[in-house]
mmCIF file of C-alpha atoms in Angstrom:
data_model
loop_
_atom_site.group_PDB
_atom_site.id
_atom_site.type_symbol
_atom_site.label_atom_id
_atom_site.label_comp_id
_atom_site.label_asym_id
_atom_site.label_seq_id
_atom_site.Cartn_x
_atom_site.Cartn_y
_atom_site.Cartn_z
ATOM 1 C CA MET A 27 -2.840 -3.422 -10.179
ATOM 2 C CA TRP A 28 -1.083 -6.791 -9.876
ATOM 3 C CA ASN A 29 1.587 -5.176 -7.720
ATOM 4 C CA TYR A 30 -1.045 -3.456 -5.563
ATOM 5 C CA ALA A 31 -2.923 -6.738 -5.162
ATOM 6 C CA ALA A 32 0.271 -8.479 -4.000
ATOM 7 C CA MET A 33 0.916 -5.735 -1.439
ATOM 8 C CA ASN A 34 -2.525 -6.294 0.059
ATOM 9 C CA ILE A 35 -1.771 -9.936 0.824
ATOM 10 C CA GLY A 36 0.375 -8.533 3.616
ATOM 11 C CA PHE A 37 -2.440 -6.230 4.703
ATOM 12 C CA PHE A 38 -4.807 -9.211 4.840
ATOM 13 C CA ILE A 39 -2.421 -11.154 7.092
ATOM 14 C CA GLY A 40 -1.957 -8.085 9.294
ATOM 15 C CA PHE A 41 -5.663 -7.272 9.684
ATOM 16 C CA THR A 42 -6.573 -10.926 10.289
ATOM 17 C CA THR A 43 -3.909 -11.331 12.939
ATOM 18 C CA ALA A 44 -4.864 -8.024 14.528
ATOM 19 C CA GLY A 45 -8.481 -9.227 14.784
ATOM 20 C CA ILE A 46 -7.383 -12.362 16.636
ATOM 21 C CA PHE A 47 -5.301 -10.320 19.077
ATOM 22 C CA GLN A 48 -8.193 -7.854 19.411
ATOM 23 C CA LEU A 49 -10.631 -10.572 20.469
ATOM 24 C CA THR A 50 -8.169 -12.005 23.006
ATOM 25 C CA GLU A 51 -6.740 -8.585 24.017
ATOM 26 C CA SER A 52 -3.205 -10.030 23.704
ATOM 27 C CA TYR A 53 -1.617 -6.699 22.861
ATOM 28 C CA PHE A 54 1.834 -7.666 24.156
ATOM 29 C CA SER A 55 1.945 -10.518 21.635
ATOM 30 C CA LEU A 56 0.626 -8.165 18.932
ATOM 31 C CA PHE A 57 3.518 -5.715 19.443
ATOM 32 C CA ILE A 58 6.043 -8.582 19.351
ATOM 33 C CA PHE A 59 4.469 -9.888 16.124
ATOM 34 C CA ALA A 60 4.623 -6.444 14.497
ATOM 35 C CA SER A 61 8.239 -5.866 15.588
ATOM 36 C CA LEU A 62 9.344 -9.212 14.155
ATOM 37 C CA GLY A 63 7.681 -8.308 10.867
ATOM 38 C CA ASN A 64 9.688 -5.083 10.709
ATOM 39 C CA VAL A 65 12.935 -6.944 11.444
ATOM 40 C CA VAL A 66 12.234 -9.385 8.599
ATOM 41 C CA THR A 67 11.563 -6.429 6.287
ATOM 42 C CA VAL A 68 14.892 -4.784 7.101
ATOM 43 C CA VAL A 69 16.740 -8.076 6.550
ATOM 44 C CA LEU A 70 15.048 -8.587 3.165
ATOM 45 C CA CYS A 71 15.960 -5.043 2.121
ATOM 46 C CA ILE A 72 19.614 -5.586 3.065
ATOM 47 C CA LEU A 73 19.824 -8.925 1.216
ATOM 48 C CA ASN A 74 18.216 -7.441 -1.917
ATOM 49 C CA TRP A 75 19.778 -3.987 -1.828
ATOM 50 C CA LYS A 76 21.252 -4.300 -5.331
ATOM 51 C CA THR A 77 17.743 -4.725 -6.681
ATOM 52 C CA ILE A 78 15.946 -2.002 -4.720
ATOM 53 C CA ALA A 79 18.726 0.626 -4.589
ATOM 54 C CA ASP A 80 18.103 3.983 -6.295
ATOM 55 C CA LEU A 81 19.106 4.207 -9.945
ATOM 56 C CA SER A 82 19.577 7.406 -11.947
ATOM 57 C CA THR A 83 17.986 9.760 -9.403
ATOM 58 C CA THR A 84 18.935 13.382 -8.759
ATOM 59 C CA LEU A 85 20.816 12.319 -5.636
ATOM 60 C CA MET A 86 22.645 9.397 -7.256
ATOM 61 C CA ASN A 87 23.724 11.560 -10.212
ATOM 62 C CA ALA A 88 25.171 14.305 -7.982
ATOM 63 C CA PRO A 89 28.986 14.775 -7.751
ATOM 64 C CA PRO A 90 30.627 13.048 -4.734
ATOM 65 C CA ASP A 91 30.887 16.223 -2.615
ATOM 66 C CA GLU A 92 27.322 17.266 -3.402
ATOM 67 C CA PHE A 93 26.089 13.710 -2.747
ATOM 68 C CA LYS A 94 27.705 13.691 0.701
ATOM 69 C CA LYS A 95 26.133 17.047 1.639
ATOM 70 C CA ARG A 96 22.672 16.012 0.488
ATOM 71 C CA PHE A 97 22.933 12.601 2.128
ATOM 72 C CA LEU A 98 23.971 14.052 5.502
ATOM 73 C CA CYS A 99 21.248 16.694 5.204
ATOM 74 C CA GLY A 100 18.655 13.969 4.586
ATOM 75 C CA ILE A 101 19.844 11.924 7.579
ATOM 76 C CA GLY A 102 19.727 15.064 9.727
ATOM 77 C CA ILE A 103 16.156 15.820 8.668
ATOM 78 C CA LEU A 104 15.022 12.247 9.383
ATOM 79 C CA CYS A 105 16.611 12.236 12.846
ATOM 80 C CA GLY A 106 15.337 15.732 13.607
ATOM 81 C CA LEU A 107 11.787 14.787 12.676
ATOM 82 C CA VAL A 108 11.545 12.320 15.569
ATOM 83 C CA PRO A 109 11.502 14.933 18.395
ATOM 84 C CA VAL A 110 9.557 17.381 16.198
ATOM 85 C CA VAL A 111 6.749 14.863 15.552
ATOM 86 C CA TRP A 112 6.738 13.884 19.240
ATOM 87 C CA PHE A 113 6.234 17.525 20.166
ATOM 88 C CA LEU A 114 3.586 18.196 17.507
ATOM 89 C CA LEU A 115 1.522 15.167 18.549
ATOM 90 C CA GLN A 116 1.090 16.755 21.970
ATOM 91 C CA ALA A 117 0.341 20.315 20.797
ATOM 92 C CA ASP A 118 -3.212 21.639 20.441
ATOM 93 C CA TRP A 119 -2.447 23.728 17.355
ATOM 94 C CA THR A 120 -0.780 21.003 15.251
ATOM 95 C CA GLU A 121 -3.788 20.381 13.011
ATOM 96 C CA LYS A 122 -4.088 24.067 12.111
ATOM 97 C CA LEU A 123 -0.346 24.242 11.422
ATOM 98 C CA LEU A 124 -0.472 21.242 9.084
ATOM 99 C CA LYS A 125 -3.442 22.631 7.180
ATOM 100 C CA PHE A 126 -1.592 25.947 6.808
ATOM 101 C CA ILE A 127 1.496 24.126 5.482
ATOM 102 C CA CYS A 128 -0.701 22.275 2.983
ATOM 103 C CA LEU A 129 -2.095 25.616 1.816
ATOM 104 C CA LEU A 130 1.429 26.985 1.315
ATOM 105 C CA VAL A 131 2.436 23.898 -0.688
ATOM 106 C CA ALA A 132 -0.690 24.230 -2.852
ATOM 107 C CA LEU A 133 0.036 27.898 -3.543
ATOM 108 C CA THR A 134 3.665 27.015 -4.357
ATOM 109 C CA LEU A 135 2.563 24.376 -6.877
ATOM 110 C CA ILE A 136 0.116 26.811 -8.473
ATOM 111 C CA TYR A 137 2.883 29.399 -8.762
ATOM 112 C CA LEU A 138 5.349 26.887 -10.257
ATOM 113 C CA THR A 139 2.694 25.851 -12.761
ATOM 114 C CA MET A 140 2.012 29.442 -13.810
ATOM 115 C CA ILE A 141 5.680 30.319 -14.411
ATOM 116 C CA HIS A 142 6.699 27.035 -16.065
ATOM 117 C CA LYS A 143 8.012 27.550 -19.600
ATOM 118 C CA ASP A 144 7.345 24.219 -21.314
ATOM 119 C CA GLN A 145 3.677 24.316 -22.389
ATOM 120 C CA ARG A 146 3.237 20.521 -22.467
ATOM 121 C CA GLU A 147 4.644 20.104 -18.951
ATOM 122 C CA LYS A 148 2.626 23.118 -17.802
ATOM 123 C CA ASN A 149 -0.603 21.513 -19.018
ATOM 124 C CA ASN A 150 0.319 18.254 -17.290
ATOM 125 C CA MET A 151 0.887 20.160 -14.043
ATOM 126 C CA LYS A 152 -2.557 21.772 -14.388
ATOM 127 C CA ALA A 153 -4.125 18.332 -14.771
ATOM 128 C CA TYR A 154 -2.146 17.113 -11.750
ATOM 129 C CA LEU A 155 -3.508 19.959 -9.604
ATOM 130 C CA ILE A 156 -7.107 19.193 -10.599
ATOM 131 C CA LEU A 157 -6.799 15.436 -10.010
ATOM 132 C CA THR A 158 -4.915 15.885 -6.735
ATOM 133 C CA LEU A 159 -7.514 18.315 -5.406
ATOM 134 C CA SER A 160 -10.280 15.869 -6.266
ATOM 135 C CA SER A 161 -8.358 13.050 -4.558
ATOM 136 C CA LEU A 162 -8.611 14.994 -1.289
ATOM 137 C CA VAL A 163 -12.345 14.197 -1.217
ATOM 138 C CA PHE A 164 -11.723 10.511 -1.906
ATOM 139 C CA TRP A 165 -9.042 9.979 0.740
ATOM 140 C CA SER A 166 -10.943 11.982 3.367
ATOM 141 C CA LEU A 167 -13.808 9.489 3.150
ATOM 142 C CA TYR A 168 -11.614 6.443 2.573
ATOM 143 C CA GLN A 169 -9.676 7.019 5.791
ATOM 144 C CA MET A 170 -12.879 7.035 7.809
ATOM 145 C CA ALA A 171 -12.909 3.221 7.511
ATOM 146 C CA PRO A 172 -10.595 2.488 10.479
ATOM 147 C CA SER A 173 -12.097 5.253 12.621
ATOM 148 C CA GLY A 174 -15.615 6.603 12.023
ATOM 149 C CA LEU A 175 -16.958 3.646 10.069
ATOM 150 C CA GLN A 176 -15.428 1.294 12.607
ATOM 151 C CA LEU A 177 -17.429 3.000 15.374
ATOM 152 C CA PHE A 178 -20.570 2.672 13.271
ATOM 153 C CA ALA A 179 -19.821 -1.018 12.688
ATOM 154 C CA VAL A 180 -19.248 -1.730 16.387
ATOM 155 C CA ASN A 181 -22.270 0.187 17.713
ATOM 156 C CA ASN A 182 -24.861 0.116 14.925
ATOM 157 C CA VAL A 183 -24.282 -3.006 12.823
ATOM 158 C CA ASN A 184 -25.187 -6.611 13.575
ATOM 159 C CA LEU A 185 -21.744 -8.248 13.381
ATOM 160 C CA VAL A 186 -23.114 -11.779 13.591
ATOM 161 C CA ALA A 187 -23.175 -13.288 10.099
ATOM 162 C CA TRP A 188 -23.997 -16.944 9.314
ATOM 163 C CA GLY A 189 -23.752 -17.694 13.024
ATOM 164 C CA TYR A 190 -20.208 -16.278 13.404
ATOM 165 C CA THR A 191 -19.205 -13.167 15.331
ATOM 166 C CA ILE A 192 -17.049 -10.900 13.172
ATOM 167 C CA ALA A 193 -14.181 -9.152 14.971
ATOM 168 C CA PRO A 194 -14.286 -5.409 14.181
ATOM 169 C CA GLN A 195 -10.715 -5.535 12.853
ATOM 170 C CA TRP A 196 -11.696 -8.272 10.390
ATOM 171 C CA ILE A 197 -14.007 -5.815 8.645
ATOM 172 C CA GLN A 198 -10.878 -4.244 7.136
ATOM 173 C CA ASP A 199 -10.209 -7.611 5.476
ATOM 174 C CA ILE A 200 -13.099 -6.895 3.113
ATOM 175 C CA ASN A 201 -10.915 -4.208 1.590
ATOM 176 C CA THR A 202 -7.827 -6.411 1.253
ATOM 177 C CA VAL A 203 -9.664 -9.452 -0.145
ATOM 178 C CA VAL A 204 -11.434 -7.366 -2.787
ATOM 179 C CA ILE A 205 -8.079 -5.822 -3.792
ATOM 180 C CA VAL A 206 -6.223 -9.160 -3.925
ATOM 181 C CA ILE A 207 -8.949 -10.752 -6.050
ATOM 182 C CA GLY A 208 -10.226 -7.675 -7.863
ATOM 183 C CA GLY A 209 -6.836 -6.200 -8.822
ATOM 184 C CA PRO A 210 -5.901 -8.923 -11.336
ATOM 185 C CA LEU A 211 -9.512 -9.219 -12.552
ATOM 186 C CA LEU A 212 -9.833 -5.476 -13.111
ATOM 187 C CA SER A 213 -6.438 -5.415 -14.827
ATOM 188 C CA ALA A 214 -7.534 -8.193 -17.195
ATOM 189 C CA LEU A 215 -10.826 -6.394 -17.838
ATOM 190 C CA PHE A 216 -9.024 -3.160 -18.740
ATOM 191 C CA VAL A 217 -6.684 -5.001 -21.123
ATOM 192 C CA HIS A 218 -9.702 -6.614 -22.778
ATOM 193 C CA LEU A 219 -11.625 -3.348 -23.077
ATOM 194 C CA ARG A 220 -8.621 -1.423 -24.398
ATOM 195 C CA ALA A 221 -8.074 -4.122 -27.017
ATOM 196 C CA LYS A 222 -11.637 -3.444 -28.147
ATOM 197 C CA GLY A 223 -10.924 0.281 -28.453
ATOM 198 C CA TRP A 224 -12.163 1.591 -25.090
ATOM 199 C CA ASN A 225 -10.204 4.598 -23.864
ATOM 200 C CA ILE A 226 -9.640 3.864 -20.169
ATOM 201 C CA ASP A 227 -7.275 6.547 -18.906
ATOM 202 C CA VAL A 228 -6.404 8.421 -15.719
ATOM 203 C CA PRO A 229 -9.219 11.061 -15.896
ATOM 204 C CA LYS A 230 -11.854 8.375 -16.441
ATOM 205 C CA GLN A 231 -10.512 6.214 -13.603
ATOM 206 C CA TYR A 232 -10.400 9.175 -11.218
ATOM 207 C CA ALA A 233 -13.989 10.156 -12.024
ATOM 208 C CA ALA A 234 -15.221 6.578 -11.603
ATOM 209 C CA SER A 235 -13.396 6.211 -8.277
ATOM 210 C CA ARG A 236 -15.286 9.201 -6.814
ATOM 211 C CA LEU A 237 -18.600 7.762 -7.993
ATOM 212 C CA PHE A 238 -17.860 4.365 -6.426
ATOM 213 C CA MET A 239 -16.833 6.029 -3.161
ATOM 214 C CA GLY A 240 -20.015 8.125 -3.117
ATOM 215 C CA PHE A 241 -22.258 5.138 -3.816
ATOM 216 C CA GLY A 242 -20.381 3.174 -1.151
ATOM 217 C CA PHE A 243 -21.351 5.722 1.486
ATOM 218 C CA LEU A 244 -24.921 5.936 0.181
ATOM 219 C CA CYS A 245 -25.300 2.196 0.892
ATOM 220 C CA LEU A 246 -25.085 2.875 4.611
ATOM 221 C CA PRO A 247 -28.290 4.984 4.951
ATOM 222 C CA VAL A 248 -30.089 2.290 2.944
ATOM 223 C CA GLY A 249 -28.853 -0.321 5.411
ATOM 224 C CA ILE A 250 -30.104 1.784 8.324
ATOM 225 C CA LEU A 251 -33.588 1.641 6.781
ATOM 226 C CA PHE A 252 -33.468 -2.151 7.231
ATOM 227 C CA ALA A 253 -32.257 -1.999 10.855
ATOM 228 C CA ASP A 254 -33.799 -4.441 13.342
ATOM 229 C CA SER A 255 -35.771 -3.562 16.451
ATOM 230 C CA GLN A 256 -32.535 -2.749 18.311
ATOM 231 C CA GLY A 257 -31.384 -0.394 15.566
ATOM 232 C CA LEU A 258 -28.674 -2.711 14.228
ATOM 233 C CA SER A 259 -28.214 -2.600 10.453
ATOM 234 C CA PRO A 260 -27.672 -5.829 8.480
ATOM 235 C CA PHE A 261 -23.994 -6.583 7.940
ATOM 236 C CA PHE A 262 -24.580 -6.925 4.171
ATOM 237 C CA TRP A 263 -24.906 -3.165 3.656
ATOM 238 C CA LEU A 264 -21.646 -2.437 5.464
ATOM 239 C CA PHE A 265 -20.028 -5.191 3.395
ATOM 240 C CA LEU A 266 -21.377 -3.697 0.151
ATOM 241 C CA SER A 267 -20.149 -0.243 1.190
ATOM 242 C CA TYR A 268 -16.601 -1.535 1.714
ATOM 243 C CA VAL A 269 -16.658 -3.390 -1.614
ATOM 244 C CA LEU A 270 -17.670 -0.257 -3.550
ATOM 245 C CA GLN A 271 -15.130 1.896 -1.706
ATOM 246 C CA THR A 272 -12.413 -0.652 -2.474
ATOM 247 C CA ILE A 273 -13.242 -0.683 -6.184
ATOM 248 C CA GLY A 274 -12.827 3.083 -6.062
ATOM 249 C CA GLU A 275 -9.446 2.594 -4.376
ATOM 250 C CA LEU A 276 -8.336 0.156 -7.085
ATOM 251 C CA LEU A 277 -9.135 2.752 -9.734
ATOM 252 C CA ILE A 278 -7.041 5.511 -8.148
ATOM 253 C CA MET A 279 -4.304 4.155 -5.873
ATOM 254 C CA PRO A 280 -2.226 1.960 -8.241
ATOM 255 C CA VAL A 281 -2.081 4.719 -10.883
ATOM 256 C CA GLY A 282 -1.397 7.567 -8.445
ATOM 257 C CA TYR A 283 2.395 7.302 -8.326
ATOM 258 C CA ALA A 284 2.584 6.434 -12.030
ATOM 259 C CA MET A 285 0.542 9.575 -12.738
ATOM 260 C CA ILE A 286 3.138 11.729 -10.953
ATOM 261 C CA GLY A 287 5.997 10.084 -12.826
ATOM 262 C CA ARG A 288 4.187 10.806 -16.070
ATOM 263 C CA MET A 289 3.005 14.371 -15.410
ATOM 264 C CA ALA A 290 5.690 15.886 -13.184
ATOM 265 C CA PRO A 291 8.628 17.692 -14.848
ATOM 266 C CA ARG A 292 11.912 16.151 -13.711
ATOM 267 C CA GLN A 293 12.877 19.141 -11.546
ATOM 268 C CA TYR A 294 9.506 19.086 -9.736
ATOM 269 C CA GLN A 295 9.064 15.343 -9.211
ATOM 270 C CA GLY A 296 10.207 15.545 -5.584
ATOM 271 C CA ILE A 297 7.804 18.305 -4.547
ATOM 272 C CA MET A 298 4.903 16.830 -6.559
ATOM 273 C CA MET A 299 5.405 13.373 -5.054
ATOM 274 C CA GLY A 300 5.637 14.977 -1.622
ATOM 275 C CA SER A 301 2.481 17.002 -2.211
ATOM 276 C CA TRP A 302 0.637 13.840 -3.272
ATOM 277 C CA MET A 303 1.566 12.229 0.046
ATOM 278 C CA LEU A 304 0.733 15.478 1.827
ATOM 279 C CA VAL A 305 -2.790 15.344 0.373
ATOM 280 C CA VAL A 306 -3.226 11.886 1.905
ATOM 281 C CA GLY A 307 -2.062 13.313 5.244
ATOM 282 C CA LEU A 308 -4.386 16.313 4.940
ATOM 283 C CA ALA A 309 -7.214 13.934 4.086
ATOM 284 C CA SER A 310 -6.571 12.070 7.347
ATOM 285 C CA LEU A 311 -7.136 15.356 9.220
ATOM 286 C CA TYR A 312 -10.446 15.936 7.443
ATOM 287 C CA SER A 313 -11.284 12.282 8.007
ATOM 288 C CA GLY A 314 -10.786 12.905 11.719
ATOM 289 C CA ASP A 315 -13.118 15.916 11.457
ATOM 290 C CA PHE A 316 -15.775 13.776 9.768
ATOM 291 C CA SER A 317 -15.287 10.986 12.299
ATOM 292 C CA GLY A 318 -15.752 13.584 15.040
ATOM 293 C CA MET A 319 -19.287 14.056 13.712
ATOM 294 C CA ILE A 320 -20.020 10.392 14.460
ATOM 295 C CA PRO A 321 -22.622 10.392 17.246
ATOM 296 C CA GLU A 322 -22.113 8.543 20.499
ATOM 297 C CA PRO A 323 -24.860 6.026 21.322
ATOM 298 C CA SER A 324 -27.192 7.143 24.110
ATOM 299 C CA GLN A 325 -27.494 4.517 26.830
ATOM 300 C CA GLY A 326 -26.000 1.938 24.465
ATOM 301 C CA SER A 327 -28.875 2.180 21.992
ATOM 302 C CA ALA A 328 -28.166 2.191 18.254
ATOM 303 C CA LEU A 329 -31.665 3.575 17.705
ATOM 304 C CA SER A 330 -30.585 6.865 19.260
ATOM 305 C CA THR A 331 -27.883 7.497 16.641
ATOM 306 C CA ASN A 332 -29.195 5.942 13.421
ATOM 307 C CA ALA A 333 -30.870 9.151 12.238
ATOM 308 C CA ASP A 334 -27.656 11.153 12.721
ATOM 309 C CA TYR A 335 -25.602 8.465 10.991
ATOM 310 C CA SER A 336 -28.004 8.367 8.059
ATOM 311 C CA HIS A 337 -27.877 12.165 7.658
ATOM 312 C CA LEU A 338 -24.057 12.280 7.836
ATOM 313 C CA PHE A 339 -23.482 9.380 5.421
ATOM 314 C CA SER A 340 -26.022 10.791 2.968
ATOM 315 C CA GLU A 341 -24.326 14.203 2.935
ATOM 316 C CA LEU A 342 -20.860 12.699 2.467
ATOM 317 C CA GLY A 343 -22.062 10.258 -0.180
ATOM 318 C CA TRP A 344 -23.967 12.753 -2.315
ATOM 319 C CA SER A 345 -21.164 15.337 -2.048
ATOM 320 C CA THR A 346 -18.698 12.773 -3.378
ATOM 321 C CA VAL A 347 -21.042 11.765 -6.204
ATOM 322 C CA VAL A 348 -21.244 15.449 -7.204
ATOM 323 C CA VAL A 349 -17.420 15.636 -7.312
ATOM 324 C CA GLY A 350 -17.420 12.500 -9.462
ATOM 325 C CA VAL A 351 -19.937 14.012 -11.877
ATOM 326 C CA VAL A 352 -17.837 17.193 -12.143
ATOM 327 C CA LEU A 353 -14.798 15.054 -13.015
ATOM 328 C CA VAL A 354 -16.837 13.215 -15.643
ATOM 329 C CA VAL A 355 -17.657 16.574 -17.240
ATOM 330 C CA LEU A 356 -13.959 17.548 -17.095
ATOM 331 C CA ILE A 357 -12.701 14.328 -18.754
ATOM 332 C CA PRO A 358 -12.376 15.859 -22.273
ATOM 333 C CA TYR A 359 -10.547 18.914 -20.852
ATOM 334 C CA LEU A 360 -8.167 16.758 -18.788
ATOM 335 C CA ARG A 361 -7.419 14.564 -21.797
ATOM 336 C CA LYS A 362 -6.374 17.654 -23.745
ATOM 337 C CA LEU A 363 -4.037 18.672 -20.930
ATOM 338 C CA ILE A 364 -2.347 15.310 -20.321
ATOM 339 C CA LYS A 365 0.190 14.668 -23.063
ATOM 340 C CA ASP A 366 3.384 12.621 -23.143
ATOM 341 C CA LYS A 367 6.432 14.023 -24.893
ATOM 342 C CA ASP A 368 6.283 11.434 -27.663
ATOM 343 C CA GLN A 369 2.618 12.274 -28.301
ATOM 344 C CA VAL A 370 3.473 15.951 -28.825
ATOM 345 C CA GLU A 371 6.414 15.127 -31.067
ATOM 346 C CA SER A 372 4.264 12.736 -33.127
ATOM 347 C CA ALA A 373 1.576 15.399 -33.527
ATOM 348 C CA GLN A 374 4.210 17.932 -34.635
ATOM 349 C CA VAL A 375 5.556 15.513 -37.250
ATOM 350 C CA GLU A 376 2.056 14.825 -38.576
ATOM 351 C CA ALA A 377 1.335 18.559 -38.734
ATOM 352 C CA ALA A 378 4.579 19.144 -40.641
#
């Protein structure tokens, strides 16, 4: 969580700067600023390559001839993806193709889980499939923030708070500030609770994250109830929604990659890490579908769309809460599935 909080300092600087450029419409300067940031990143990576270079990976442990083949193959794939992505971005059937690929990957993972020999690793893979499927709901709603929720904020929320006009891009700073401050605080809280005997583990964090996300979306219909005569909701309710969503993010995102490293058998770590990222990509497609349900204001009036917004946010919020409740029920089952190697060996010794 400390690492994730540090990462979001950069996000905060980026969103804040983007808001300034957005208000002044200085997009040329924005692109220069972003390009310079990328150049600095590359320079830092080169200067610190000994620290960040791969250690003891499948590629690094390969014989010289095999390493060269795999390396050239990887470079070829990366270069080939550029024209492929350019083409797919302009095709009408790309979204259907990507969803079909995601289905094939899911079926492949299910098949690999079914045929896997090691029972402990097999159980971990089952838990991974359940948690990854549930994360699809979370990320689908989370990624509405820069698209659908942004439209709601611009058209249906009073963005004047304490006499200041809030740039739409600055709304994303709510997320980064809560992470930067809340990450260390939540980490300290977990250490304190665990010292007192509380069992705060991955299944519990995943279930809680869905509940926070659901409640975050349910704040928005409540805010619409307090809309002014023009149909503009108070900024507080949008703020509260982002805070709750961000707490949900803190519970799931920092542990996501660690979860894969813990649960994935060594030979499947590549495909399971890729499928985790693929779920985030698939969620962005569903997020676009949800954002497509966002109504357009009629004649510039927020009053004309508030009812539709309230209905949509209520459906999404309650659906996510239901998923969270299901995960709460599954916590004991998931705990039985997720076992480290040393835990199994310890249990075997005790049994003996």
